[in-house]
Tab-separated table of C-alpha atoms in Angstrom:
chain	number	residue	atom	x	y	z
A	14	MET	CA	37.330	-43.678	4.423
A	15	ASN	CA	35.837	-47.147	4.281
A	16	MET	CA	32.447	-47.643	1.798
A	17	THR	CA	30.040	-47.291	4.461
A	18	THR	CA	31.409	-44.202	5.977
A	19	TYR	CA	31.519	-43.007	2.244
A	20	GLU	CA	28.004	-43.776	1.851
A	21	THR	CA	27.225	-41.767	5.312
A	22	SER	CA	29.394	-38.892	4.467
A	23	SER	CA	27.895	-38.982	0.622
A	24	ARG	CA	23.856	-38.983	1.721
A	25	LEU	CA	24.840	-36.200	4.402
A	26	ARG	CA	25.911	-33.731	1.361
A	27	VAL	CA	23.313	-34.175	-0.729
A	28	LEU	CA	20.906	-33.663	2.725
A	29	THR	CA	22.880	-30.975	3.459
A	30	ARG	CA	22.954	-28.967	-0.080
A	31	MET	CA	18.951	-30.079	-0.165
A	32	GLY	CA	18.706	-28.558	2.913
A	33	PHE	CA	20.175	-25.711	1.851
A	34	TRP	CA	18.202	-25.238	-1.898
A	35	GLY	CA	15.165	-26.335	-0.416
A	36	ASN	CA	14.892	-23.798	2.517
A	37	LEU	CA	15.548	-20.846	0.337
A	38	ILE	CA	13.187	-21.496	-2.965
A	39	GLY	CA	10.196	-23.348	-0.421
A	40	GLY	CA	10.572	-20.761	2.030
A	41	LEU	CA	10.271	-17.946	-0.814
A	42	LEU	CA	7.668	-20.125	-3.115
A	43	LEU	CA	5.197	-21.358	0.251
A	44	PRO	CA	3.126	-18.584	0.711
A	45	TRP	CA	2.503	-18.020	-3.122
A	46	ALA	CA	1.529	-21.645	-3.561
A	47	ILE	CA	-0.508	-21.737	-0.435
A	48	MET	CA	-2.495	-18.764	-2.427
A	49	LEU	CA	-2.810	-20.524	-5.270
A	50	VAL	CA	-3.869	-23.751	-3.652
A	51	VAL	CA	-6.716	-21.740	-1.547
A	52	GLU	CA	-7.297	-19.807	-4.873
A	53	VAL	CA	-8.045	-23.724	-6.552
A	54	ALA	CA	-9.272	-25.692	-4.258
A	55	VAL	CA	-11.109	-23.119	-1.738
A	56	HIS	CA	-12.508	-20.733	-3.646
A	57	GLN	CA	-13.148	-22.785	-6.879
A	58	VAL	CA	-11.401	-20.801	-9.212
A	59	PRO	CA	-9.957	-22.594	-12.807
A	60	PHE	CA	-5.779	-22.696	-12.234
A	61	VAL	CA	-5.435	-20.075	-15.418
A	62	ARG	CA	-7.375	-17.595	-13.852
A	63	ALA	CA	-5.603	-17.917	-10.729
A	64	TRP	CA	-2.398	-17.698	-12.341
A	65	ARG	CA	-3.295	-14.823	-13.725
A	66	SER	CA	-4.614	-12.877	-10.681
A	67	PHE	CA	-1.230	-14.075	-9.102
A	68	THR	CA	0.904	-12.687	-11.126
A	69	LEU	CA	-1.036	-9.875	-11.760
A	70	HIS	CA	-0.894	-9.132	-7.715
A	71	LEU	CA	2.676	-9.623	-7.707
A	72	PHE	CA	3.608	-6.219	-7.680
A	73	ALA	CA	0.415	-4.728	-7.498
A	74	PRO	CA	0.209	-1.714	-4.444
A	75	GLY	CA	-1.891	-2.603	-1.704
A	76	TYR	CA	-1.407	-6.149	-2.538
A	77	ASN	CA	2.652	-7.044	-3.328
A	78	PHE	CA	2.609	-10.806	-2.468
A	79	PHE	CA	6.517	-10.011	-3.522
A	80	LEU	CA	7.028	-8.731	-0.251
A	81	ILE	CA	5.046	-11.150	1.480
A	82	GLY	CA	7.002	-14.011	0.097
A	83	LEU	CA	10.404	-12.056	1.061
A	84	LEU	CA	9.597	-12.362	4.525
A	85	THR	CA	8.274	-15.412	4.771
A	86	ALA	CA	11.347	-16.403	3.104
A	87	VAL	CA	14.101	-14.545	5.414
A	88	PRO	CA	13.885	-17.038	8.835
A	89	PHE	CA	14.043	-19.836	5.928
A	90	VAL	CA	17.211	-18.405	4.692
A	91	ILE	CA	18.790	-17.236	8.139
A	92	LEU	CA	17.994	-21.323	8.169
A	93	ALA	CA	19.499	-22.306	5.234
A	94	VAL	CA	23.046	-20.858	6.450
A	95	LEU	CA	22.675	-22.526	9.651
A	96	ILE	CA	21.958	-25.635	8.098
A	97	LEU	CA	25.284	-24.651	6.138
A	98	LEU	CA	27.761	-23.626	8.882
A	99	HIS	CA	25.968	-25.791	11.655
A	100	LEU	CA	25.554	-29.319	9.286
A	101	GLY	CA	27.909	-28.093	6.720
A	102	THR	CA	30.913	-27.886	8.930
A	103	ALA	CA	30.272	-31.172	10.657
A	104	PRO	CA	33.121	-33.661	11.770
A	105	LEU	CA	32.149	-37.128	10.060
A	106	GLN	CA	34.726	-39.289	12.151
A	107	ASP	CA	31.923	-39.054	14.422
A	108	PRO	CA	28.706	-39.694	12.628
A	109	LEU	CA	26.452	-38.956	15.620
A	110	ILE	CA	27.376	-35.671	15.316
A	111	PRO	CA	26.352	-34.623	12.044
A	112	ARG	CA	23.400	-37.286	12.913
A	113	ARG	CA	21.987	-35.519	16.137
A	114	ARG	CA	22.756	-31.822	14.400
A	115	THR	CA	20.088	-32.783	10.891
A	116	LEU	CA	17.568	-33.775	13.642
A	117	GLY	CA	17.908	-30.760	15.045
A	118	LEU	CA	17.659	-28.661	12.281
A	119	ALA	CA	14.888	-30.671	10.823
A	120	GLY	CA	13.001	-30.511	13.654
A	121	ALA	CA	13.734	-26.443	13.480
A	122	GLY	CA	12.493	-26.380	9.725
A	123	LEU	CA	9.674	-28.223	10.479
A	124	GLY	CA	8.410	-26.057	12.921
A	125	MET	CA	8.693	-22.995	11.291
A	126	LEU	CA	7.397	-25.332	8.016
A	127	VAL	CA	3.866	-25.699	10.186
A	128	LEU	CA	3.522	-22.902	11.393
A	129	ALA	CA	4.174	-20.774	8.148
A	130	GLY	CA	1.783	-22.607	6.980
A	131	TRP	CA	-0.796	-22.292	9.156
A	132	THR	CA	-0.436	-18.737	9.456
A	133	HIS	CA	-1.194	-18.448	5.673
A	134	LEU	CA	-3.806	-20.631	5.329
A	135	GLU	CA	-5.377	-18.990	8.698
A	136	VAL	CA	-5.058	-15.721	6.589
A	137	LEU	CA	-6.618	-16.368	3.786
A	138	LEU	CA	-9.192	-18.420	4.728
A	139	HIS	CA	-10.529	-16.535	7.589
A	140	PRO	CA	-9.541	-12.626	6.440
A	141	ASP	CA	-10.369	-9.851	8.034
A	142	ALA	CA	-8.811	-5.848	8.357
A	143	GLN	CA	-5.957	-6.504	10.229
A	144	GLY	CA	-4.962	-9.880	8.555
A	145	ALA	CA	-2.119	-8.403	6.795
A	146	LEU	CA	-0.214	-7.710	10.445
A	147	ALA	CA	0.249	-11.469	10.506
A	148	TYR	CA	2.393	-11.138	7.287
A	149	LEU	CA	4.474	-8.696	9.296
A	150	TYR	CA	5.140	-10.370	12.600
A	151	LEU	CA	4.866	-13.957	10.963
A	152	PRO	CA	9.441	-13.615	10.550
A	153	VAL	CA	9.337	-12.798	14.258
A	154	ILE	CA	7.663	-15.871	14.735
A	155	LEU	CA	9.339	-18.244	12.785
A	156	LEU	CA	13.107	-17.045	13.907
A	157	ALA	CA	11.658	-17.381	17.772
A	158	SER	CA	10.890	-20.741	17.111
A	159	MET	CA	13.973	-21.731	15.191
A	160	PRO	CA	15.791	-22.688	18.931
A	161	ILE	CA	12.622	-24.339	19.786
A	162	GLY	CA	12.659	-26.964	16.649
A	163	TYR	CA	15.736	-27.101	17.292
A	164	GLY	CA	16.390	-28.036	20.942
A	165	LEU	CA	12.882	-30.633	20.070
A	166	GLY	CA	15.020	-32.042	17.151
A	167	ARG	CA	18.156	-32.860	19.666
A	168	VAL	CA	16.051	-34.024	22.225
A	169	ILE	CA	13.936	-36.181	19.766
A	170	ALA	CA	17.667	-37.103	18.748
A	171	ARG	CA	19.177	-38.217	21.997
A	172	THR	CA	16.701	-40.450	22.487
A	173	LEU	CA	16.755	-41.841	18.849
A	174	LEU	CA	20.336	-42.329	18.522
A	175	PRO	CA	21.982	-42.553	21.883
A	176	ARG	CA	25.835	-42.591	21.930
A	177	PRO	CA	26.669	-46.354	22.267
A	178	SER	CA	28.784	-46.649	25.867
A	179	VAL	CA	31.820	-47.724	25.230
B	19	MET	CA	33.377	-32.298	-6.082
B	20	THR	CA	36.290	-35.685	-5.372
B	21	GLY	CA	38.090	-33.114	-3.089
B	22	ASN	CA	35.053	-33.789	-0.227
B	23	THR	CA	35.953	-38.211	-0.269
B	24	SER	CA	39.359	-37.002	2.411
B	25	SER	CA	37.302	-34.002	4.093
B	26	PRO	CA	36.983	-34.715	7.338
B	27	THR	CA	33.708	-32.465	7.580
B	28	VAL	CA	30.252	-32.497	5.182
B	29	LEU	CA	31.342	-30.023	3.155
B	30	THR	CA	34.768	-28.574	2.101
B	31	PRO	CA	35.168	-24.826	3.206
B	32	ARG	CA	35.117	-24.300	-0.224
B	33	GLU	CA	31.852	-26.305	-1.262
B	34	ILE	CA	30.407	-23.847	2.066
B	35	LYS	CA	31.912	-20.659	0.035
B	36	LEU	CA	30.410	-21.785	-3.270
B	37	HIS	CA	26.666	-22.110	-1.047
B	38	LEU	CA	26.788	-18.879	0.509
B	39	LEU	CA	27.878	-17.293	-3.118
B	40	GLY	CA	24.867	-18.742	-4.592
B	41	LEU	CA	22.617	-17.430	-2.061
B	42	ILE	CA	24.049	-14.151	-2.732
B	43	LEU	CA	23.064	-14.726	-6.755
B	44	PHE	CA	19.886	-15.892	-5.704
B	45	ILE	CA	19.073	-12.281	-3.756
B	46	GLY	CA	20.607	-10.438	-6.824
B	47	LEU	CA	18.145	-11.916	-9.044
B	48	LEU	CA	15.522	-11.586	-6.773
B	49	CYS	CA	16.130	-7.448	-6.793
B	50	LEU	CA	16.518	-8.011	-10.435
B	51	TRP	CA	13.474	-9.568	-10.693
B	52	TYR	CA	11.874	-6.874	-8.852
B	53	TRP	CA	13.322	-3.786	-10.494
B	54	LEU	CA	12.052	-4.925	-13.564
B	55	SER	CA	8.566	-5.442	-12.839
B	56	THR	CA	8.217	-2.305	-10.694
B	57	GLY	CA	8.253	1.756	-11.235
B	58	ILE	CA	8.741	2.791	-15.285
B	59	ARG	CA	10.035	-0.537	-16.615
B	60	ALA	CA	6.695	-1.685	-15.811
B	61	VAL	CA	4.687	0.650	-17.617
B	62	PRO	CA	4.494	-1.460	-20.951
B	63	THR	CA	3.037	-4.520	-19.374
B	64	LEU	CA	0.785	-2.348	-17.669
B	65	ILE	CA	-0.938	-0.777	-20.725
B	66	GLU	CA	-1.276	-3.992	-22.441
B	67	MET	CA	-2.778	-5.374	-19.174
B	68	LEU	CA	-5.702	-1.968	-19.560
B	69	GLN	CA	-7.016	-4.221	-22.456
B	70	ASP	CA	-7.501	-7.338	-20.730
B	71	ASP	CA	-10.641	-9.051	-20.956
B	72	ASP	CA	-10.708	-9.367	-17.216
B	73	PRO	CA	-12.005	-6.545	-15.338
B	74	SER	CA	-10.182	-7.256	-11.933
B	75	THR	CA	-6.780	-7.011	-14.544
B	76	ARG	CA	-7.364	-3.427	-16.041
B	77	ILE	CA	-8.310	-2.369	-12.098
B	78	VAL	CA	-4.890	-3.583	-10.804
B	79	ALA	CA	-3.095	-2.546	-13.789
B	80	ALA	CA	-4.588	1.120	-13.457
B	81	GLU	CA	-3.995	1.000	-10.401
B	82	GLN	CA	-0.469	0.441	-11.005
B	83	LEU	CA	0.264	3.049	-13.146
B	84	GLY	CA	-1.238	5.500	-10.750
B	85	GLN	CA	1.761	4.433	-8.349
B	86	VAL	CA	4.213	4.868	-10.993
B	87	GLY	CA	3.017	8.354	-11.143
B	88	PRO	CA	3.873	10.766	-14.297
B	89	ALA	CA	6.468	8.454	-15.070
B	90	ALA	CA	3.414	6.724	-16.905
B	91	GLN	CA	2.500	9.348	-19.356
B	92	ALA	CA	2.385	6.767	-22.264
B	93	ALA	CA	-0.239	5.131	-20.497
B	94	ILE	CA	-2.621	8.292	-20.394
B	95	PRO	CA	-4.927	8.322	-23.810
B	96	ARG	CA	-6.029	4.618	-22.902
B	97	LEU	CA	-6.647	5.721	-19.231
B	98	LEU	CA	-8.256	8.597	-20.417
B	99	ALA	CA	-10.267	6.174	-22.853
B	100	GLN	CA	-11.362	3.740	-20.094
B	101	ALA	CA	-12.645	7.044	-17.675
B	102	THR	CA	-14.658	8.434	-20.020
B	103	GLN	CA	-15.674	5.230	-22.080
B	104	ASP	CA	-19.386	5.021	-21.414
B	105	GLY	CA	-20.438	1.916	-19.322
B	106	SER	CA	-17.188	1.742	-18.218
B	107	GLN	CA	-17.232	-0.203	-14.791
B	108	HIS	CA	-13.570	0.515	-13.374
B	109	ALA	CA	-13.810	4.821	-14.485
B	110	ASN	CA	-13.272	6.054	-11.345
B	111	THR	CA	-10.041	3.545	-10.943
B	112	ALA	CA	-8.871	5.159	-14.320
B	113	ALA	CA	-9.743	8.464	-12.655
B	114	ALA	CA	-8.142	8.134	-9.610
B	115	ALA	CA	-4.760	6.766	-11.612
B	116	LEU	CA	-4.984	9.727	-13.771
B	117	LYS	CA	-4.519	12.437	-11.046
B	118	SER	CA	-1.400	10.538	-10.425
B	119	ILE	CA	-0.349	11.104	-13.487
B	120	ASP	CA	-1.167	13.937	-14.967
B	121	LEU	CA	-3.465	16.569	-14.003
B	122	THR	CA	-4.609	17.930	-17.450
B	123	ALA	CA	-5.639	14.405	-18.111
B	124	ALA	CA	-7.553	14.630	-15.088
B	125	ARG	CA	-9.424	17.501	-15.620
B	126	GLN	CA	-10.486	16.210	-18.733
B	127	VAL	CA	-12.340	13.116	-17.098
B	128	MET	CA	-13.531	16.114	-14.932
B	129	ALA	CA	-15.043	18.340	-17.867
B	130	HIS	CA	-16.683	14.969	-19.027
B	131	PHE	CA	-18.473	14.248	-16.064
B	132	ILE	CA	-19.985	17.485	-14.664
B	133	PRO	CA	-22.753	17.885	-17.215
B	134	ARG	CA	-23.389	14.115	-16.332
B	135	LEU	CA	-24.606	15.249	-12.978
B	136	GLN	CA	-27.611	17.045	-14.669
B	137	ASN	CA	-28.548	14.186	-16.651
B	138	GLN	CA	-31.810	12.541	-16.055
B	139	ASP	CA	-30.877	8.874	-15.504
B	140	ALA	CA	-29.941	8.596	-11.727
B	141	GLN	CA	-27.400	5.785	-12.800
B	142	GLN	CA	-25.500	8.353	-14.540
B	143	ARG	CA	-25.728	11.062	-12.022
B	144	ARG	CA	-24.325	8.467	-9.205
B	145	THR	CA	-21.615	6.821	-11.404
B	146	ALA	CA	-20.490	10.653	-12.004
B	147	CYS	CA	-20.271	11.855	-8.734
B	148	ALA	CA	-18.029	8.428	-7.925
B	149	VAL	CA	-15.458	9.529	-10.669
B	150	LEU	CA	-15.146	13.506	-9.514
B	151	GLY	CA	-14.626	12.113	-5.815
B	152	SER	CA	-12.090	9.352	-7.365
B	153	LEU	CA	-10.477	12.636	-8.753
B	154	GLY	CA	-10.077	13.801	-5.250
B	155	PRO	CA	-8.326	17.446	-4.920
B	156	VAL	CA	-7.904	18.183	-8.671
B	157	ALA	CA	-11.471	17.607	-8.679
B	158	LYS	CA	-12.511	21.300	-7.312
B	159	PRO	CA	-14.045	22.733	-10.181
B	160	ALA	CA	-16.115	20.695	-10.096
B	161	VAL	CA	-17.504	21.457	-6.930
B	162	PRO	CA	-20.353	23.930	-7.381
B	163	ALA	CA	-21.933	21.167	-9.439
B	164	LEU	CA	-21.860	18.929	-7.156
B	165	LEU	CA	-23.164	20.811	-4.664
B	166	ALA	CA	-26.406	21.644	-6.598
B	167	VAL	CA	-26.706	18.086	-6.374
B	168	GLY	CA	-27.189	17.875	-3.223
B	169	HIS	CA	-30.876	18.519	-3.290
B	170	ASP	CA	-31.497	15.288	-5.622
B	171	PRO	CA	-34.452	13.539	-5.708
B	172	ASP	CA	-32.398	10.235	-5.803
B	173	GLU	CA	-31.217	9.404	-2.193
B	174	LEU	CA	-27.618	7.555	-4.266
B	175	VAL	CA	-26.688	10.569	-5.546
B	176	ARG	CA	-27.125	12.432	-2.806
B	177	ARG	CA	-25.004	10.118	-0.625
B	178	ASN	CA	-21.869	9.955	-3.478
B	179	ALA	CA	-22.004	14.079	-4.357
B	180	LEU	CA	-21.338	14.259	-0.527
B	181	MET	CA	-18.507	11.522	-0.271
B	182	ALA	CA	-17.579	13.211	-3.515
B	183	LEU	CA	-17.522	16.412	-1.699
B	184	ALA	CA	-15.679	15.181	1.168
B	185	SER	CA	-13.422	13.524	-1.262
B	186	ILE	CA	-12.351	16.581	-2.865
B	187	GLY	CA	-12.342	18.525	0.149
B	188	ILE	CA	-11.459	22.117	-1.228
B	189	PRO	CA	-12.640	24.428	-0.947
B	190	SER	CA	-13.503	23.880	2.307
B	191	PRO	CA	-16.089	26.124	3.736
B	192	PRO	CA	-19.284	25.377	1.223
B	193	ILE	CA	-18.529	21.612	1.650
B	194	VAL	CA	-18.238	21.658	4.886
B	195	ALA	CA	-21.973	23.268	4.921
B	196	ALA	CA	-23.040	20.772	2.112
B	197	LEU	CA	-21.786	18.151	4.606
B	198	LEU	CA	-23.412	19.594	7.485
B	199	GLU	CA	-27.109	19.982	5.807
B	200	GLY	CA	-26.485	16.497	4.776
B	201	LEU	CA	-26.623	15.857	8.953
B	202	ARG	CA	-30.533	16.942	8.511
B	203	ASP	CA	-30.937	14.324	5.539
B	204	SER	CA	-34.380	12.733	5.114
B	205	SER	CA	-32.423	9.466	4.592
B	206	SER	CA	-30.888	7.684	7.352
B	207	LEU	CA	-28.020	6.582	4.441
B	208	VAL	CA	-27.541	9.964	3.395
B	209	ARG	CA	-27.302	11.040	7.390
B	210	GLN	CA	-24.797	8.542	7.993
B	211	THR	CA	-22.672	9.314	5.019
B	212	ALA	CA	-22.279	12.932	5.979
B	213	VAL	CA	-20.983	12.002	9.310
B	214	THR	CA	-18.955	9.025	8.112
B	215	GLN	CA	-17.194	11.788	5.933
B	216	PHE	CA	-16.564	13.535	9.222
B	217	ALA	CA	-15.135	10.791	11.462
B	218	PHE	CA	-12.594	9.736	8.466
B	219	THR	CA	-12.063	12.360	5.922
B	220	VAL	CA	-12.624	16.054	7.123
B	221	PRO	CA	-11.205	17.633	8.913
B	222	LEU	CA	-13.240	19.240	12.276
B	223	THR	CA	-14.148	22.662	12.479
B	224	GLN	CA	-15.771	24.531	15.281
B	225	PRO	CA	-19.174	24.484	13.932
B	226	VAL	CA	-18.664	20.864	12.829
B	227	ILE	CA	-18.018	20.180	16.535
B	228	ALA	CA	-21.454	21.915	17.911
B	229	ALA	CA	-23.542	20.211	14.584
B	230	LEU	CA	-21.657	16.754	16.088
B	231	THR	CA	-22.206	17.548	19.497
B	232	PRO	CA	-25.995	16.642	19.983
B	233	LEU	CA	-25.490	13.709	17.391
B	234	LEU	CA	-24.223	11.777	20.947
B	235	SER	CA	-27.665	11.611	22.099
B	236	ASP	CA	-29.359	10.155	18.562
B	237	SER	CA	-32.073	7.211	18.523
B	238	ASP	CA	-29.804	5.936	15.535
B	239	ARG	CA	-26.740	3.776	17.272
B	240	SER	CA	-24.782	4.148	13.982
B	241	MET	CA	-25.091	7.691	13.848
B	242	THR	CA	-23.921	8.290	17.407
B	243	THR	CA	-21.090	5.895	17.272
B	244	LEU	CA	-20.311	8.151	14.163
B	245	ALA	CA	-19.989	10.931	16.070
B	246	ARG	CA	-18.548	9.854	18.845
B	247	SER	CA	-15.729	8.748	16.518
B	248	ALA	CA	-15.291	12.016	14.795
B	249	LEU	CA	-15.389	14.026	18.217
B	250	ASP	CA	-12.549	11.689	19.483
B	251	LYS	CA	-10.558	12.976	16.025
B	252	ALA	CA	-7.954	15.875	17.105
B	253	LYS	CA	-9.504	19.123	16.648
B	254	PRO	CA	-8.489	21.909	14.395
B	255	ASP	CA	-6.524	23.900	17.221
B	256	ASP	CA	-4.722	21.033	17.882
B	257	ALA	CA	-0.492	21.667	17.893
B	258	ALA	CA	-0.075	18.296	18.186
B	259	GLN	CA	-2.112	17.634	14.992
B	260	LEU	CA	-0.771	20.207	12.616
B	261	GLU	CA	3.167	19.039	13.893
B	262	SER	CA	2.469	15.945	12.607
B	263	LEU	CA	0.956	16.792	9.408
B	264	GLY	CA	3.293	19.147	8.796
B	265	MET	CA	5.774	15.671	9.663
B	266	MET	CA	3.810	13.459	6.767
B	267	ALA	CA	4.069	16.002	4.569
B	268	GLN	CA	8.102	15.403	4.879
B	269	HIS	CA	7.507	11.953	4.035
B	270	SER	CA	6.535	10.406	0.629
B	271	ALA	CA	4.379	8.032	1.855
B	272	ALA	CA	1.989	10.507	3.259
B	273	ARG	CA	2.351	13.349	1.552
B	274	ASP	CA	-0.833	13.410	-0.321
B	275	TYR	CA	-2.922	12.801	2.482
B	276	ALA	CA	-0.890	15.407	4.723
B	277	LEU	CA	-1.151	18.027	2.193
B	278	HIS	CA	-5.135	17.726	1.472
B	279	GLN	CA	-5.832	17.829	4.677
B	280	LEU	CA	-3.484	21.097	5.567
B	281	ALA	CA	-4.964	22.450	2.482
B	282	GLN	CA	-8.812	21.893	4.223
B	283	LEU	CA	-7.595	23.271	7.734
B	284	GLY	CA	-7.400	26.745	5.993
B	285	PRO	CA	-5.855	29.549	7.454
B	286	ALA	CA	-5.528	26.992	11.204
B	287	ALA	CA	-2.476	25.320	9.046
B	288	GLY	CA	-0.406	28.675	9.526
B	289	ASP	CA	1.907	27.380	11.506
B	290	ALA	CA	2.408	24.464	9.013
B	291	LEU	CA	3.793	26.634	6.220
B	292	LEU	CA	7.598	25.838	6.517
B	293	PRO	CA	7.665	21.898	5.696
B	294	VAL	CA	4.858	22.952	2.647
B	295	LEU	CA	6.976	25.518	1.044
B	296	PRO	CA	9.613	23.767	-0.320
B	297	LEU	CA	6.602	20.943	-1.818
B	298	LEU	CA	6.430	23.467	-4.233
B	299	GLN	CA	9.822	22.304	-6.116
B	300	ASP	CA	8.247	18.679	-5.922
B	301	ASP	CA	8.683	16.340	-8.856
B	302	ARG	CA	5.354	15.490	-9.191
B	303	PRO	CA	2.695	17.802	-10.365
B	304	LEU	CA	-0.189	16.968	-7.928
B	305	VAL	CA	1.974	17.463	-4.413
B	306	ARG	CA	2.831	20.832	-6.568
B	307	TYR	CA	-0.872	21.525	-7.055
B	308	LEU	CA	-1.978	20.503	-2.749
B	309	ALA	CA	1.248	22.612	-1.743
B	310	ALA	CA	0.386	25.897	-3.853
B	311	GLU	CA	-3.664	24.601	-2.295
B	312	ALA	CA	-2.874	24.471	1.018
B	313	LEU	CA	-0.763	27.711	1.155
B	314	GLY	CA	-3.216	29.522	-1.070
B	315	ALA	CA	-5.514	28.217	2.138
B	316	MET	CA	-3.822	29.523	5.165
B	317	GLY	CA	-4.203	32.831	3.851
B	318	PRO	CA	-1.900	35.613	5.512
B	319	ALA	CA	0.086	32.759	7.296
B	320	ALA	CA	1.127	32.100	3.948
B	321	LYS	CA	2.485	35.530	2.588
B	322	PRO	CA	5.953	34.196	2.994
B	323	ALA	CA	5.500	32.494	0.530
B	324	LEU	CA	4.685	34.764	-1.594
B	325	ARG	CA	7.835	34.874	-2.978
B	326	SER	CA	8.298	30.797	-3.713
B	327	LEU	CA	4.609	31.097	-5.347
B	328	GLU	CA	5.742	33.657	-8.177
B	329	GLN	CA	8.636	31.772	-9.090
B	330	ARG	CA	5.990	29.058	-9.843
B	331	ARG	CA	3.938	31.299	-11.813
B	332	GLU	CA	5.352	29.147	-14.666
B	333	ASP	CA	4.894	25.881	-13.645
B	334	SER	CA	5.166	23.662	-16.756
B	335	ASP	CA	1.423	21.897	-15.642
B	336	PRO	CA	-1.050	24.425	-16.463
B	337	VAL	CA	-3.386	23.388	-13.423
B	338	VAL	CA	-0.534	24.074	-11.234
B	339	ARG	CA	-0.544	27.354	-12.610
B	340	GLU	CA	-3.910	27.906	-12.117
B	341	ALA	CA	-3.246	26.495	-8.838
B	342	VAL	CA	-0.539	29.191	-8.333
B	343	ALA	CA	-2.425	31.850	-9.213
B	344	HIS	CA	-5.522	31.492	-7.980
B	345	ALA	CA	-3.556	31.197	-3.870
B	346	ILE	CA	-1.129	33.946	-4.952
B	347	ALA	CA	-4.350	36.195	-5.758
B	348	GLY	CA	-6.317	34.775	-1.872
B	349	ILE	CA	-3.004	35.311	0.036
B	350	GLU	CA	-2.546	39.176	-0.936
B	351	ALA	CA	-6.545	39.443	-0.920
B	352	ALA	CA	-6.630	37.885	2.393
B	353	THR	CA	-3.449	40.035	3.723
B	354	ALA	CA	-5.286	43.328	2.180
B	355	THR	CA	-8.017	42.854	4.219
B	356	THR	CA	-5.960	42.409	7.418
B	357	ALA	CA	-3.185	44.925	6.571
B	358	PRO	CA	-5.668	48.023	7.036
B	359	SER	CA	-7.413	46.657	10.627
B	360	ALA	CA	-3.662	46.011	11.710
B	361	LYS	CA	-2.235	49.553	10.244
B	362	ALA	CA	-4.987	51.814	10.830
B	363	PRO	CA	-4.402	55.101	11.878
B	364	ARG	CA	-5.084	55.677	15.338
B	365	PRO	CA	-7.907	58.668	15.859
């Protein structure tokens, strides 16, 4: 293995690990972070009070922020496993394959992140009686958006990283 | 992991397995966190939270303790103090929690607030109505006092009294009569409150349907809408409604609601006897109490339940014991009045 290939494989390894753990932890923390940000930035609640209120409602019946976090995290956990199995098993002999897969998975992750973030913000900024239903539908929507985001990422990868003509 | 330098793939199979193991560990940690933060394990923290300076913290803590149920016995003194403390902003939350934890403590709250229904201060009377309502069917002995408040000069007291009566729900006949009277109140707020109870809380009976039908042409649009919602609800003789209440009684999440509705339906709920009967053995005193009340209200149809009720005469909870005795007396009396006419000798 020459130096460039070694550096590429090393970077890909770090990327795969970061993608895996980032999705696991990020998927869980995303709704909670948005809740705190909305409380502090939009409702002008001091951070200490917002944090106290957040921890209090984490397992409270009728609120259950913990469950909201888990529901949002499920599709991200699936993406994390996909990263591990799809990118982690990509052959290093042809660096184009892992790079294209990286862009595909990044497209899926980015799409899911934007959708999840937008949904949580909408629910918190425009609350109504049926708002909580969004939390139930969100995992399904995120899962459905995953192949679309992946496909888009692969199309971009094909455009940006063309296979060198022999 | 030096082994990867020669790996043909981005991660070695061993690394992938280790990451998957990490994922399982992560999920396990989340489960442990949930387990430690809920149920009886959360009670000490929640009791501490009941003393917090922030009222919303105290309210959420009380709600969570109510969800824990009888296992949160250690919280009774503090909840009792909060429910009966003068000027407490969340007496009704503490009272509602006590109802699920200990029926005797809930009755203590009731006994504290009944005399306040006659207080000279209207605000005290309004609060008393609200707290009694939050106790739900456990506050059944407060019904006569609340019925008396139905003629209070203050319209908010009358409104709160109607809401409390609807929330208590049993015994159904005098409560329905008070709500029907509320439909003719001089205050539009009270009238709207009365019709709202029929639309969302109190099950319909034939006299109620007859009283609500003219409201469909009421000049007040909100009254018309609420009357329409009420009349669109399932009717008392709807077998499907009875069947669904029977099914709900078998599921813990909707059990209290279903039993409360059946208790209000009275003899019409006789077909739901079978799903109610096993609930006399439930772990939660509130469920046993509601089951006894529902059986008692069924009248002669609950005669096959007398043996099970007799076995509960020595229930560990005094409020359940009282409800069981009352149910037995009610069923026997109802059976006695129907039996002579059924077995009347031919002339």
